[in-house]
XYZ file of C-alpha atoms in Angstrom:
277
model
C -118.154 93.871 48.365
C -121.666 92.368 47.160
C -122.750 91.087 44.192
C -126.346 91.824 42.474
C -128.191 88.776 41.458
C -127.038 90.054 37.321
C -124.181 90.050 38.362
C -123.822 86.654 40.018
C -125.136 85.260 37.092
C -123.228 86.743 34.553
C -120.458 84.834 36.779
C -122.125 82.000 36.541
C -122.394 81.630 32.470
C -119.201 82.903 31.959
C -117.262 79.865 34.676
C -119.518 77.087 33.006
C -119.131 78.961 29.245
C -115.364 78.255 29.920
C -116.017 75.124 31.978
C -117.748 73.612 28.594
C -115.083 74.877 26.698
C -112.215 73.377 28.366
C -113.385 70.006 28.185
C -115.390 70.210 24.461
C -113.058 68.487 22.022
C -113.240 69.915 18.353
C -112.435 73.759 18.990
C -110.988 75.167 16.310
C -107.260 75.416 17.745
C -107.977 71.505 18.718
C -109.152 70.687 14.644
C -106.125 72.234 13.780
C -103.922 70.299 15.821
C -105.885 66.996 14.932
C -105.519 68.041 11.181
C -101.881 68.526 11.203
C -100.958 64.953 12.427
C -103.373 63.773 10.271
C -100.852 65.582 7.990
C -97.356 64.990 9.139
C -99.514 60.796 9.241
C -100.249 60.972 5.400
C -97.339 62.296 4.447
C -95.098 59.752 6.336
C -97.327 56.505 5.281
C -96.746 57.647 1.332
C -93.306 58.317 1.456
C -92.596 54.698 3.244
C -93.777 53.546 -0.381
C -90.140 54.571 -1.792
C -87.500 52.168 -1.298
C -86.225 51.329 0.598
C -88.580 52.365 3.526
C -91.037 49.859 1.204
C -89.263 46.663 1.307
C -88.420 47.487 5.219
C -91.542 47.565 5.585
C -92.981 44.312 3.566
C -90.597 42.127 5.022
C -91.076 43.625 8.095
C -87.078 44.492 9.719
C -86.295 45.191 12.611
C -90.305 44.876 13.509
C -90.708 47.912 11.033
C -94.329 47.576 10.400
C -95.698 48.061 14.302
C -94.288 52.076 13.290
C -96.975 52.506 10.483
C -99.424 49.663 10.545
C -102.038 49.435 13.805
C -101.965 46.289 16.036
C -105.884 45.836 15.269
C -105.123 44.900 11.494
C -105.654 46.668 8.483
C -107.554 45.861 5.348
C -108.597 48.177 1.966
C -108.432 48.576 -1.623
C -107.518 49.667 -4.653
C -109.311 49.412 -8.238
C -108.341 47.966 -10.563
C -105.511 46.340 -9.047
C -108.040 43.961 -6.224
C -109.563 43.951 -2.814
C -107.796 42.866 0.363
C -109.664 42.001 3.359
C -107.226 40.616 6.010
C -103.937 42.253 7.534
C -101.254 40.084 5.169
C -102.666 40.824 1.585
C -103.138 44.615 2.432
C -100.412 45.398 3.335
C -98.687 43.157 1.074
C -100.465 44.943 -2.035
C -100.484 47.990 -0.578
C -96.286 48.398 -0.508
C -95.336 44.900 -3.189
C -97.323 46.220 -5.714
C -95.562 49.542 -5.819
C -92.077 48.318 -4.458
C -89.030 46.524 -6.102
C -88.689 42.859 -4.884
C -85.550 41.816 -2.783
C -82.822 39.907 -5.366
C -84.568 40.715 -8.237
C -84.110 43.967 -10.305
C -86.908 47.122 -9.997
C -90.339 46.159 -11.132
C -90.947 48.555 -13.776
C -94.485 49.641 -11.892
C -91.987 50.461 -8.268
C -92.130 54.106 -7.041
C -89.890 56.260 -7.742
C -91.116 59.881 -6.100
C -95.023 61.307 -5.622
C -96.293 64.688 -5.904
C -99.213 65.209 -2.631
C -101.519 66.848 -5.306
C -104.237 67.564 -2.524
C -105.373 66.377 0.515
C -109.183 66.727 2.361
C -110.187 65.698 6.116
C -112.979 63.664 7.562
C -114.568 65.831 9.848
C -115.469 63.184 12.490
C -112.903 60.820 12.395
C -109.651 59.874 11.729
C -109.761 60.046 7.871
C -107.947 61.982 4.995
C -108.982 61.892 1.190
C -105.909 62.330 -1.063
C -104.807 62.539 -4.142
C -101.126 61.728 -4.958
C -99.409 61.579 -8.484
C -96.766 58.502 -7.910
C -93.982 59.158 -10.648
C -93.008 55.239 -11.965
C -89.507 53.846 -12.428
C -90.408 53.411 -16.343
C -91.074 57.232 -16.401
C -95.169 57.257 -15.947
C -97.544 58.553 -13.902
C -100.215 57.120 -11.963
C -102.474 59.573 -10.194
C -103.788 57.432 -7.112
C -107.395 58.652 -5.500
C -107.683 57.456 -1.937
C -109.364 57.076 1.304
C -107.117 56.710 3.753
C -107.958 55.399 7.930
C -105.933 56.222 11.139
C -105.755 54.113 14.219
C -105.899 56.744 17.261
C -102.323 56.466 17.335
C -102.331 57.869 13.425
C -101.203 54.255 12.394
C -103.008 52.801 9.285
C -106.022 50.632 9.329
C -107.473 50.891 6.278
C -107.980 52.412 2.730
C -109.992 52.356 0.050
C -108.610 53.777 -3.614
C -108.593 54.266 -7.390
C -106.190 54.649 -10.229
C -106.624 57.116 -12.730
C -106.392 55.739 -16.585
C -104.266 52.389 -15.352
C -104.577 50.243 -18.853
C -103.969 53.955 -20.649
C -100.832 54.257 -18.698
C -99.489 50.749 -18.067
C -101.349 48.520 -21.070
C -98.750 46.830 -23.140
C -98.567 48.294 -26.545
C -96.532 45.727 -28.713
C -97.117 42.015 -28.968
C -93.105 41.861 -27.893
C -94.496 43.903 -24.535
C -97.367 41.463 -24.213
C -94.859 37.956 -24.594
C -92.079 39.778 -21.932
C -95.783 39.959 -19.810
C -96.410 35.904 -20.028
C -93.017 35.275 -20.284
C -92.497 36.784 -16.420
C -95.221 35.033 -15.093
C -94.028 31.814 -15.919
C -90.254 32.779 -15.076
C -91.890 33.178 -11.495
C -94.038 30.327 -11.343
C -91.473 28.419 -12.354
C -88.937 29.679 -9.905
C -90.634 30.511 -6.845
C -93.942 28.513 -7.395
C -92.275 24.206 -6.915
C -93.480 21.318 -5.114
C -97.326 21.834 -3.754
C -96.733 25.508 -4.925
C -96.225 24.509 -8.511
C -99.132 25.516 -11.337
C -97.745 24.414 -14.688
C -95.644 21.339 -15.887
C -93.213 23.691 -16.869
C -92.830 26.490 -18.915
C -94.280 26.075 -21.967
C -97.655 24.518 -21.121
C -97.608 27.760 -18.758
C -97.302 30.055 -21.753
C -99.467 27.907 -23.757
C -102.493 28.603 -21.541
C -101.275 32.316 -21.004
C -101.267 32.708 -24.935
C -104.803 30.321 -26.116
C -107.072 30.318 -23.279
C -107.135 33.599 -21.233
C -107.302 37.232 -22.994
C -104.784 39.710 -22.110
C -106.836 41.825 -20.497
C -106.339 45.083 -18.852
C -104.632 47.002 -16.109
C -108.384 48.721 -16.312
C -109.773 45.084 -16.068
C -106.591 43.642 -13.054
C -108.590 41.859 -10.450
C -109.942 39.937 -13.454
C -109.623 36.580 -15.068
C -107.077 37.737 -17.861
C -103.149 37.827 -18.557
C -102.898 40.801 -16.607
C -104.066 39.937 -13.376
C -101.692 37.181 -13.625
C -98.198 40.035 -14.314
C -99.606 42.074 -11.514
C -99.019 38.550 -8.792
C -95.361 38.712 -10.252
C -94.642 40.966 -8.408
C -96.017 39.467 -4.584
C -95.231 35.988 -5.689
C -91.259 35.890 -4.646
C -92.305 38.022 -1.318
C -95.844 35.111 -0.643
C -95.310 32.311 -2.738
C -97.448 30.549 -0.314
C -100.496 32.738 -1.047
C -99.916 33.906 -4.632
C -98.875 31.114 -6.158
C -101.815 29.759 -6.888
C -103.218 33.199 -8.524
C -100.583 32.798 -11.608
C -102.193 29.959 -12.371
C -105.354 28.286 -14.406
C -107.766 28.709 -11.932
C -105.842 32.349 -10.761
C -106.296 31.484 -7.416
C -109.547 32.715 -6.943
C -108.297 36.419 -7.661
C -107.786 36.661 -11.808
C -111.010 35.748 -12.470
C -113.994 36.840 -13.624
C -116.044 38.955 -11.500
C -120.043 40.671 -11.698
C -120.203 44.597 -10.908
C -122.447 43.193 -8.007
C -119.219 41.867 -6.334
C -117.332 45.862 -6.252
C -120.777 46.865 -3.945
C -120.744 43.994 -1.493
C -117.818 44.799 0.514
C -117.087 46.265 3.843
C -116.413 49.598 5.143
C -112.713 49.818 4.918
C -112.632 52.691 6.180
C -114.357 52.021 9.546
C -112.003 51.387 11.606
C -111.127 54.923 12.346
C -110.954 56.647 15.248
C -113.263 59.362 16.340
C -111.268 62.659 16.944
């Protein structure tokens, strides 16, 4: 059977169109598969913030970090807690802030459960934008609004987020609570920061400095030169004393220091590591 010119043209168009569809990576059905994988990766990552998984990842039990963290590295920030340009800092803060430290009673800010309120997907990169509510051990709640970047294997490589109203939720309400924060800092420093890592000659000197030389501050300014910043870093000292002991000391270790607003605008793109869909 012979085909007319127009019939041949129609057949050629259909074949070309079908071939393009086969090669085009972002058809609706492919997008849905990508978004499904992004949802699963995000939910699995948030679940890893719960005990005991968070501790296992923090200490890399049985090389478990390789299941969650990209081999290309990790960086991120969570305001107003801090900015973390290296893998060891980004990993330590991501898990250390919310996970009970081994051999120490559970931190008051450890997460007991979470609610994933909403999730949105970037159209071009493996990035999710999430809002989740963390239920803390103290029966308080914190809302996190965070963008999360994944590599080609859907493993975490970057994050950039904020906490809603941390000061209103966590700030000391009484002088007694203020003193508890100071005593915690000094007890942790005296126990873990020994030898060349020592920051104060004794506990009394530590308490005197924290009471008279720097302000109490607020969890709304938890990366500034105040007592609250140093208290936050007591979560990390037991796991990484060589990195964080100086954060408790008089200098603030270059971390618990006052920063200008320009500091926050002059940071790298923590989501640039995300793989293209």
